[in-house]
PDB file of C-alpha atoms in Angstrom:
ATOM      1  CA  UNK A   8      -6.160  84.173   3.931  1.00 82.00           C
ATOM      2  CA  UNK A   9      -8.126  87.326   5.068  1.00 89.00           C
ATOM      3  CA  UNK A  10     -10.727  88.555   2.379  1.00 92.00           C
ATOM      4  CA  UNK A  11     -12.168  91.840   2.648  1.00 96.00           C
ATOM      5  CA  UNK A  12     -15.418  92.653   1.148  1.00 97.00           C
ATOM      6  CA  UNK A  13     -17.150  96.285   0.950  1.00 97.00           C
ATOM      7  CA  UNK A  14     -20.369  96.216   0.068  1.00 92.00           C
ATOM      8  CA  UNK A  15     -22.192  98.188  -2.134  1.00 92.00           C
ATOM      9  CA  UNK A  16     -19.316  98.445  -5.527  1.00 94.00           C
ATOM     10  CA  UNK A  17     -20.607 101.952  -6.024  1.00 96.00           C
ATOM     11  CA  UNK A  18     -23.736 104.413  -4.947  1.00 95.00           C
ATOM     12  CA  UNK A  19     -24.614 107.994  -6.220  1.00 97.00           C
ATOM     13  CA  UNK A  20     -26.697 110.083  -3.862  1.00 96.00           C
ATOM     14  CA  UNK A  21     -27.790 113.383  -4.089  1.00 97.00           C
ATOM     15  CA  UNK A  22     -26.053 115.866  -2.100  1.00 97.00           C
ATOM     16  CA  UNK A  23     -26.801 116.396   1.793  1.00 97.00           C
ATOM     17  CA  UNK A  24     -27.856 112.683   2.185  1.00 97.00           C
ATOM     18  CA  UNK A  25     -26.140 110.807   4.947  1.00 97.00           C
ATOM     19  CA  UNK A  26     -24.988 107.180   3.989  1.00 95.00           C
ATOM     20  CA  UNK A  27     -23.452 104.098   5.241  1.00 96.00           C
ATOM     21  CA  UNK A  28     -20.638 102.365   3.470  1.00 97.00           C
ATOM     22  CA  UNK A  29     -19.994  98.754   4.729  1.00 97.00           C
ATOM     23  CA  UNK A  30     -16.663  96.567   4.558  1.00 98.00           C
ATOM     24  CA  UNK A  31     -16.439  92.949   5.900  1.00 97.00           C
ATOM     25  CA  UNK A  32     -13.238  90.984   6.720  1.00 97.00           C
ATOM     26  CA  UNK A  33     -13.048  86.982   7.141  1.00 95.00           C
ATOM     27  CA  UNK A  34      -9.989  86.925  10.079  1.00 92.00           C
ATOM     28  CA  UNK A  35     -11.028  89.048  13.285  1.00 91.00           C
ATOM     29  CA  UNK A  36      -6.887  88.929  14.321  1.00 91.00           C
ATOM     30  CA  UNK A  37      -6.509  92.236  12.956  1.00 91.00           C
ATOM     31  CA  UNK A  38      -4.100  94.994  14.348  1.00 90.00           C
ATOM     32  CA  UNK A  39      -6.183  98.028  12.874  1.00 91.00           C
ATOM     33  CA  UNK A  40      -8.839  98.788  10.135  1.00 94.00           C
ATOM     34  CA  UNK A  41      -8.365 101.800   8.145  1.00 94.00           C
ATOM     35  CA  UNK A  42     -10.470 103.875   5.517  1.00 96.00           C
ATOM     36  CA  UNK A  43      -8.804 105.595   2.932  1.00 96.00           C
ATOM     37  CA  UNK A  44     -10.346 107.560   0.087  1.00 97.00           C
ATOM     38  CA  UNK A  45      -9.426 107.787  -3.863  1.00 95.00           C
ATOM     39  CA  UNK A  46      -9.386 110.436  -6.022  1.00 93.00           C
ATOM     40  CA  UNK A  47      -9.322 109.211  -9.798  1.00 86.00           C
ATOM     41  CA  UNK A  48      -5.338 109.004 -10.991  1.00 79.00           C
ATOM     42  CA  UNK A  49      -4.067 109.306  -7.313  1.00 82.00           C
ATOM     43  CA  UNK A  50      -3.020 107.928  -4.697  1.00 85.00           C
ATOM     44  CA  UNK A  51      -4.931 106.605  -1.260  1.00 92.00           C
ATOM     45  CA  UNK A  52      -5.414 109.571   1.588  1.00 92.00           C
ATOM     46  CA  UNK A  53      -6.325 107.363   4.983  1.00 91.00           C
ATOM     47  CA  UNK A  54      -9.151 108.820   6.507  1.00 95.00           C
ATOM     48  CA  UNK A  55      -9.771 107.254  10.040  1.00 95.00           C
ATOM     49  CA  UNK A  56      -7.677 104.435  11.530  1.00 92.00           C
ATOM     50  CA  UNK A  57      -9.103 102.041  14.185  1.00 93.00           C
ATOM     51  CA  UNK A  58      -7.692 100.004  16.278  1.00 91.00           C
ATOM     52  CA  UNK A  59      -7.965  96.837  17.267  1.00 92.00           C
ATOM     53  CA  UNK A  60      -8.832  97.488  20.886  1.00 92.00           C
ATOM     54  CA  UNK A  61     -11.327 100.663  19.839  1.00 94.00           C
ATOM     55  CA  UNK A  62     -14.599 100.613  18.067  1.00 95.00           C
ATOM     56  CA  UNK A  63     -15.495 103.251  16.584  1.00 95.00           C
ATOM     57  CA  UNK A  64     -13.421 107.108  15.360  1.00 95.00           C
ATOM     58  CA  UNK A  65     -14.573 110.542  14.153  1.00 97.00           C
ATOM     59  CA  UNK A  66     -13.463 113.341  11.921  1.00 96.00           C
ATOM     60  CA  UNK A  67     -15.364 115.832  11.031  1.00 97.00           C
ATOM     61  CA  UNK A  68     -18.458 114.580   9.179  1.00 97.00           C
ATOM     62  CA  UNK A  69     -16.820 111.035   9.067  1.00 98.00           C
ATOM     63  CA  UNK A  70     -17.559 108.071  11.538  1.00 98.00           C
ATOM     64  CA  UNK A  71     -16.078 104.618  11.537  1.00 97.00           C
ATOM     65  CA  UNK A  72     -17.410 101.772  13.722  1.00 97.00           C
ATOM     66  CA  UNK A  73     -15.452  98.400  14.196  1.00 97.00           C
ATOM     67  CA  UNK A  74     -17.197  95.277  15.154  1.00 96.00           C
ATOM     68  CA  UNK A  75     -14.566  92.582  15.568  1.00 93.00           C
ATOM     69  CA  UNK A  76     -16.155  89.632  16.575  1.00 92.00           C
ATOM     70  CA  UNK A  77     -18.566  90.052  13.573  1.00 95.00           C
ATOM     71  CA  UNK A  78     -15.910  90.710  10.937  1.00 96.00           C
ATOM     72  CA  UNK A  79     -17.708  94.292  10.388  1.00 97.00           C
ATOM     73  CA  UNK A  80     -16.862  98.063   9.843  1.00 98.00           C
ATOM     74  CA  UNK A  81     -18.918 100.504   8.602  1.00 97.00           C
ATOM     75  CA  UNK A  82     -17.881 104.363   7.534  1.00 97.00           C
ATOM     76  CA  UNK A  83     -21.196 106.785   8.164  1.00 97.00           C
ATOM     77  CA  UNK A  84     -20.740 110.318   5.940  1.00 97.00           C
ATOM     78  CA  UNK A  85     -23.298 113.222   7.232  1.00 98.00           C
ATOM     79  CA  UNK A  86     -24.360 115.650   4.877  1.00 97.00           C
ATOM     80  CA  UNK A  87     -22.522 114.067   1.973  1.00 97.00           C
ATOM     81  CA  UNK A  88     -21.118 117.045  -0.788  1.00 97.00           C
ATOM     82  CA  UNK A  89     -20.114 116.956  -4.038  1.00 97.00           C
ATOM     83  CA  UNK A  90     -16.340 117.009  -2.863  1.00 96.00           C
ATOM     84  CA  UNK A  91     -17.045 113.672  -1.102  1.00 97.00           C
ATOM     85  CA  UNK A  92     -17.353 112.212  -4.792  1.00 97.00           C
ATOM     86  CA  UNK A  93     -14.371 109.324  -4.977  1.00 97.00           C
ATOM     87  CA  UNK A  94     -13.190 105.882  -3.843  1.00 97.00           C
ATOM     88  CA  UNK A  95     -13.438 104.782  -0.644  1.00 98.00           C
ATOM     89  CA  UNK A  96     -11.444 101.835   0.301  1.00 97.00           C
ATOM     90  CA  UNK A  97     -11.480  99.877   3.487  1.00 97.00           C
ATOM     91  CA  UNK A  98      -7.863  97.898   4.644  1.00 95.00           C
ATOM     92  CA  UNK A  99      -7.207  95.640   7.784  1.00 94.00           C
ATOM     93  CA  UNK A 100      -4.029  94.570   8.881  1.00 89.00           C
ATOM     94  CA  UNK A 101      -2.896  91.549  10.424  1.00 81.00           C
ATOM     95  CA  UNK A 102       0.667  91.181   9.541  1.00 74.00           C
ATOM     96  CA  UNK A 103      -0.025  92.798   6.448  1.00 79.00           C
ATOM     97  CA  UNK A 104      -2.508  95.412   4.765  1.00 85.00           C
ATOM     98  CA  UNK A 105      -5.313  93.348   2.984  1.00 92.00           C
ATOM     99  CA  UNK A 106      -7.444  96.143   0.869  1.00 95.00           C
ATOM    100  CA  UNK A 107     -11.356  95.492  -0.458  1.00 96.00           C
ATOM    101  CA  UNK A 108     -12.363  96.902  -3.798  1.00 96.00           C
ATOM    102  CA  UNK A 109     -13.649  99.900  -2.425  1.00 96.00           C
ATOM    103  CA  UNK A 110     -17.273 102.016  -3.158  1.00 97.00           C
ATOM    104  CA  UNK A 111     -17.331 104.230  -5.639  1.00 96.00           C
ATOM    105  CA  UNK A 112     -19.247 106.879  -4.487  1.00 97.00           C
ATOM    106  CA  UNK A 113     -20.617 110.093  -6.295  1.00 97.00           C
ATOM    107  CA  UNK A 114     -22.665 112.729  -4.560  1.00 97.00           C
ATOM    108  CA  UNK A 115     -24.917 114.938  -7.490  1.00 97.00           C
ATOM    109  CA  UNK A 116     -25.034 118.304  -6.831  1.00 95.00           C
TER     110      UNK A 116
ATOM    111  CA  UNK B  26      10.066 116.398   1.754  1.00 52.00           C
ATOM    112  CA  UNK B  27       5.750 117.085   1.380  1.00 76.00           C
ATOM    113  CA  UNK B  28       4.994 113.820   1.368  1.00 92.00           C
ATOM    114  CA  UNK B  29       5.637 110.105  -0.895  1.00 95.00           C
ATOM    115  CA  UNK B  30       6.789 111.021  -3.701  1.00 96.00           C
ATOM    116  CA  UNK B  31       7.298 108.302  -6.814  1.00 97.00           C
ATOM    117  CA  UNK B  32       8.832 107.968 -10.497  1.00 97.00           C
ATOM    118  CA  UNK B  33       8.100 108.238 -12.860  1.00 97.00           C
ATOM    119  CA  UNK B  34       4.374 108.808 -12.896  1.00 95.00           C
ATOM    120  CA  UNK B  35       4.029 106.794 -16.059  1.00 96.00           C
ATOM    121  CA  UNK B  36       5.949 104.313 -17.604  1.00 97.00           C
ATOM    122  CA  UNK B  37       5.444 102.179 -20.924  1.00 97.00           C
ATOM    123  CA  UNK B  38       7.581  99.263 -21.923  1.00 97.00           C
ATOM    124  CA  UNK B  39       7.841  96.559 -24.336  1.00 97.00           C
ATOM    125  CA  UNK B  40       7.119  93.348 -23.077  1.00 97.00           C
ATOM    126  CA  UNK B  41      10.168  91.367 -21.732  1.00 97.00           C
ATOM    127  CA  UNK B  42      11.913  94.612 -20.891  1.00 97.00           C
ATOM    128  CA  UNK B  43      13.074  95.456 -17.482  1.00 98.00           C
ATOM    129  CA  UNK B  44      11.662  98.842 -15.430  1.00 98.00           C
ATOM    130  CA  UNK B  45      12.873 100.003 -12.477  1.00 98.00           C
ATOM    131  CA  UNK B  46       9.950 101.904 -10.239  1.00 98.00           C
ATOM    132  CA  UNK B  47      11.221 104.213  -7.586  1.00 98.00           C
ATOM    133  CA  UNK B  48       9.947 105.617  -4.332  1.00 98.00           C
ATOM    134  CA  UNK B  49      11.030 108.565  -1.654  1.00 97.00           C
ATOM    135  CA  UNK B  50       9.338 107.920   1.402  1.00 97.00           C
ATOM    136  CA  UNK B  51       8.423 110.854   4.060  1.00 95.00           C
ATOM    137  CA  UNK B  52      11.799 111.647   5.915  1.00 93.00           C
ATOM    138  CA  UNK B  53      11.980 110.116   9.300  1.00 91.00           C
ATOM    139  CA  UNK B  54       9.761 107.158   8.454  1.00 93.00           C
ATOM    140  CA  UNK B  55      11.266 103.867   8.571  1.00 93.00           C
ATOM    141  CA  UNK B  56       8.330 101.646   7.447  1.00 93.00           C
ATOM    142  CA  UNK B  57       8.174 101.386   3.676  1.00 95.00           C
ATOM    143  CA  UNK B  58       5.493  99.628   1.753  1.00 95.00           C
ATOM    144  CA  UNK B  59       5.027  98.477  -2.086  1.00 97.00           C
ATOM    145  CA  UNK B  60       1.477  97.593  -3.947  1.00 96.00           C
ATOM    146  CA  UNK B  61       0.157  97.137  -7.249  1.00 97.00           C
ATOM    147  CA  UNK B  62      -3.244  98.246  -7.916  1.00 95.00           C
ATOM    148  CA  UNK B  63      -5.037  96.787 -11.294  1.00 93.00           C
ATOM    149  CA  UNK B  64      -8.045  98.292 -12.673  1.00 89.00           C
ATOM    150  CA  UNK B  65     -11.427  98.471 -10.553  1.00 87.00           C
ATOM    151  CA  UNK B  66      -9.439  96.715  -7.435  1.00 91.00           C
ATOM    152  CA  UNK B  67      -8.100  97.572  -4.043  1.00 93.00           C
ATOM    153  CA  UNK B  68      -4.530  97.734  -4.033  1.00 94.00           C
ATOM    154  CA  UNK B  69      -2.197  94.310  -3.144  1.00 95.00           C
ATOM    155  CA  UNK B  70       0.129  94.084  -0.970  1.00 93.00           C
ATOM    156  CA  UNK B  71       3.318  92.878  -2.506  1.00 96.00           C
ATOM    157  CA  UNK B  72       6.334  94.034   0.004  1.00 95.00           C
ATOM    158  CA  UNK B  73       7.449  95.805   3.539  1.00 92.00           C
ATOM    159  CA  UNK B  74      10.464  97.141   4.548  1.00 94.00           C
ATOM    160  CA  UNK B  75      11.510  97.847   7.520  1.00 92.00           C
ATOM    161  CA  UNK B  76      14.653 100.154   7.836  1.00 91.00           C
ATOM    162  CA  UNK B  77      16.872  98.477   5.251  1.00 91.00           C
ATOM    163  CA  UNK B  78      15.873  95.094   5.217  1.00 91.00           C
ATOM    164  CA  UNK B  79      12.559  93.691   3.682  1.00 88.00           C
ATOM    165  CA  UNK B  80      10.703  92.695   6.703  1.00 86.00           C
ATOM    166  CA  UNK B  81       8.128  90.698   4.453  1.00 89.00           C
ATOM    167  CA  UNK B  82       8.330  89.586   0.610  1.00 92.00           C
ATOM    168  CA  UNK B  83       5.222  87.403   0.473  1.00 90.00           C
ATOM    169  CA  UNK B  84       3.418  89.453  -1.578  1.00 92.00           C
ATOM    170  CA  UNK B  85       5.900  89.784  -4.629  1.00 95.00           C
ATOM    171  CA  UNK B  86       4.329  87.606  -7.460  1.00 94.00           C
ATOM    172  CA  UNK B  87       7.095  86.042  -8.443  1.00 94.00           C
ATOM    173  CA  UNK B  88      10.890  85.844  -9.107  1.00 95.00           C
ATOM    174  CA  UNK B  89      10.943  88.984 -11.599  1.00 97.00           C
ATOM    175  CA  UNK B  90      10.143  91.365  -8.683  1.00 97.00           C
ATOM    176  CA  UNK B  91      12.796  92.731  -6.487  1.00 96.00           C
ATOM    177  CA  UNK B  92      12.833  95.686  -4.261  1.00 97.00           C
ATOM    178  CA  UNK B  93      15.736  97.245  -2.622  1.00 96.00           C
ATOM    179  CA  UNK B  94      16.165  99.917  -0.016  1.00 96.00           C
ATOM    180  CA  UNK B  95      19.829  99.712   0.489  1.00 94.00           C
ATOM    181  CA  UNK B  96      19.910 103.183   2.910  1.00 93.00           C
ATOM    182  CA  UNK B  97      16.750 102.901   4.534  1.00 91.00           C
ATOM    183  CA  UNK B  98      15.073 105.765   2.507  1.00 94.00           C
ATOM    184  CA  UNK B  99      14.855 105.660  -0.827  1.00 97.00           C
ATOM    185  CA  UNK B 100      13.091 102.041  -2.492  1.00 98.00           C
ATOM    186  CA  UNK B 101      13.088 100.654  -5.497  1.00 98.00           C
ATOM    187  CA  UNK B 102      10.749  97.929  -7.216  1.00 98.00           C
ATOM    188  CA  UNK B 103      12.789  96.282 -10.160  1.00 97.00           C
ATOM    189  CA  UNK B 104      10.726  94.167 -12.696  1.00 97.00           C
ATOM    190  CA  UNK B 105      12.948  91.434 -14.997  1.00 97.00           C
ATOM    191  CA  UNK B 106      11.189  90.527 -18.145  1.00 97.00           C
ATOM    192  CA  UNK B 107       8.020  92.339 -17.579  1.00 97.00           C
ATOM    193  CA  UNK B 108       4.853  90.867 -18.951  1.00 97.00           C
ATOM    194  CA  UNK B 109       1.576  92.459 -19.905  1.00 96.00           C
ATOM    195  CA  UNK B 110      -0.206  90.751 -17.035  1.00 95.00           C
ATOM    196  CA  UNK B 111       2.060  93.642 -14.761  1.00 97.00           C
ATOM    197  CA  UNK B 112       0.269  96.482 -16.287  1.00 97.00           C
ATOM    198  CA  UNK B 113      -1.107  97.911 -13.212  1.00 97.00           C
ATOM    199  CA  UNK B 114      -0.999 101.208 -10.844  1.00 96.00           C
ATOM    200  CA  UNK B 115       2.276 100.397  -8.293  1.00 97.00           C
ATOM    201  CA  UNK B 116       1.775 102.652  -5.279  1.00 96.00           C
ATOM    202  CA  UNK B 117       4.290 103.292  -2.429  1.00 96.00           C
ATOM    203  CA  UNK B 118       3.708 103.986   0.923  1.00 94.00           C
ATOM    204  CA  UNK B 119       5.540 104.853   4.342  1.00 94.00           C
ATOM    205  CA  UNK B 120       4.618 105.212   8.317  1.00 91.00           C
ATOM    206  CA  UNK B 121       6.532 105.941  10.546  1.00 90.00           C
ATOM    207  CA  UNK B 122       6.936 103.084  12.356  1.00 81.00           C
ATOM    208  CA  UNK B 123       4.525 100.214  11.082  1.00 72.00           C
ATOM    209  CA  UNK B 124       1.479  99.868  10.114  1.00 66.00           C
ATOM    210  CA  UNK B 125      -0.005  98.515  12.992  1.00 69.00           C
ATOM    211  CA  UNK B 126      -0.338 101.429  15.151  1.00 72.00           C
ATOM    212  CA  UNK B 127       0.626 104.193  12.423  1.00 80.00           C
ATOM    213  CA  UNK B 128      -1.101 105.460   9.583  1.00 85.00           C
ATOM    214  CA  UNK B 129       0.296 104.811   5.724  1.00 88.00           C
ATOM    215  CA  UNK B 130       0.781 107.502   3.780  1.00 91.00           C
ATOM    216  CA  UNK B 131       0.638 107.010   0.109  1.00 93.00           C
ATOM    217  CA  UNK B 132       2.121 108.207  -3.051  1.00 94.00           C
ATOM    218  CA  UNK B 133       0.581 108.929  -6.177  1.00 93.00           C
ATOM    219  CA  UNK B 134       1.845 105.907  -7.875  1.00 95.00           C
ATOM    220  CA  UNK B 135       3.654 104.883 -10.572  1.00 97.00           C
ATOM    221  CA  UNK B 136       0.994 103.711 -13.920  1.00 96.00           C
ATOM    222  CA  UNK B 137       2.894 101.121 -15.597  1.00 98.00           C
ATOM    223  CA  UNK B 138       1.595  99.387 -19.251  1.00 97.00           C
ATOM    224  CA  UNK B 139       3.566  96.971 -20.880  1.00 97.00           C
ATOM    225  CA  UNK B 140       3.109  96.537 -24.472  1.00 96.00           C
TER     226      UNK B 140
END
C-alpha cells in the first residue's frame, strides 16, 4: 500500500525566505505527483502536476522536482509572502490518489 | 458551471441517521472523485467514477457508503446509519478525463458531524 510522507508537519518563516517542502512516497509506480494547497475551510487548489516521465515543473515562484527512483519530491517557494500562508499537500497516483498530511505553512509578515 | 460545486456545506445528524452528500462536477468532465478528509490529515480516497459507472470502490469504508452517478454528472455519496467515527470533511473532485494525466479539481466540501 503506497504511504506518503511530507516532512516537516508545519514551518513558519518570515516573509521573503525561500523554503523547501519535502514529500516521500513508498511505491515508485506512480502515474503523476501533484501539489495542491489548502486554505482553512476549503477545498484543495492543485498547484503543479508532474508526471511520471518528467522531473521537475514551474509556476511562477513555485518549483516541483520528482525523483522516482528515490521515492522523493520536493516543492521550492521563492520569496515566500504572507498570501503563501496555508496547507500544502502532496498526492501520487498509481491507480488511485494517495494524499500525505500536508505542511502547514505560515509566512509572518 | 465555475467550478465543483457541493451540498450542503454543512451537515449535522444524529447518529444512526442516513445523509445524502451531493456533488456537481465541472461540465464536460467525466472523471469524478469522492474523499473524506478528518481533522489534521490528507484527504482519503474512498471512490472514482468514471462516466456513469464507479470505475473503483476500494476506498469506501464499508457497506453504509454508496455513491451513485446515474447520468454521468451529478454524484451522490449516501451514508446508512451514520456513526460518529464519519464526522469528517467529504470533498469531491472532477478531471476531465482521469487523474493520471489531468489535473483534479476540487470542491469546497461538504463538513459533516454526527452527533
Amino acid at each position: 500500500k503506497q504511504e506518503v510522507t511530507q516532512i516537516p508537519a508545519a514551518l513558519s518563516v518570515p516573509e521573503g525566505e525561500n523554503l523547501v517542502l519535502n514529500c516521500s512516497f513508498t511505491d515508485s509506480a506512480i502515474y503523476n505527483l501533484q501539489w495542491f494547497r489548502q486554505d482553512p475551510g476549503k477545498g484543495l487548489t492543485s498547484l503543479l502536476l508532474i508526471q511520471s516521465s518528467q522531473r521537475e515543473q514551474t509556476s511562477g515562484r513555485l518549483n516541483a522536482s520528482l525523483d522516482k527512483s528515490s521515492g522523493r519530491s520536493t516543492l521550492y517557494i521563492a520569496a515566500s509572502q504572507p498570501g503563501d500562508s496555508a496547507t500544502y499537500l502532496c498526492a501520487v497516483d498509481n491507480n488511485d490518489m494517495r494524499f500525505g498530511a500536508g505542511t502547514r505553512l505560515t509566512v509572518k509578515p | 458551471g465555475a467550478g465543483v460545486s457541493q451540498t450542503p456545506s454543512n451537515k449535522v445528524t444524529e447518529k444512526g441517521k442516513y445523509v445524502e452528500l451531493r456533488c456537481d462536477p465541472i461540465s464536460g468532465h467525466t472523471a469524478l472523485y469522492w474523499y473524506r478528509q478528518s481533522l489534521g490529515q490528507g484527504p482519503e480516497f474512498l471512490i472514482y467514477f468514471q462516466g456513469t459507472g464507479a470505475a473503483d470502490d476500494s476506498g469506501l469504508p464499508n457497506d453504509r457508503f454508496f455513491a451513485v452517478r446515474p447520468e454521468g454528472s451529478v454524484s451522490t455519496l449516501k451514508i446508512q446509519r451514520t456513526e460518529r467515527g464519519d464526522s469528517a470533511v467529504y470533498l469531491c473532485a472532477s478531471s476531465l478525463r482521469d487523474s493520471s494525466t489531468d489535473t483534479q479539481y476540487f470542491g469546497p466540501g461538504t463538513r459533516l458531524t454526527v452527533l
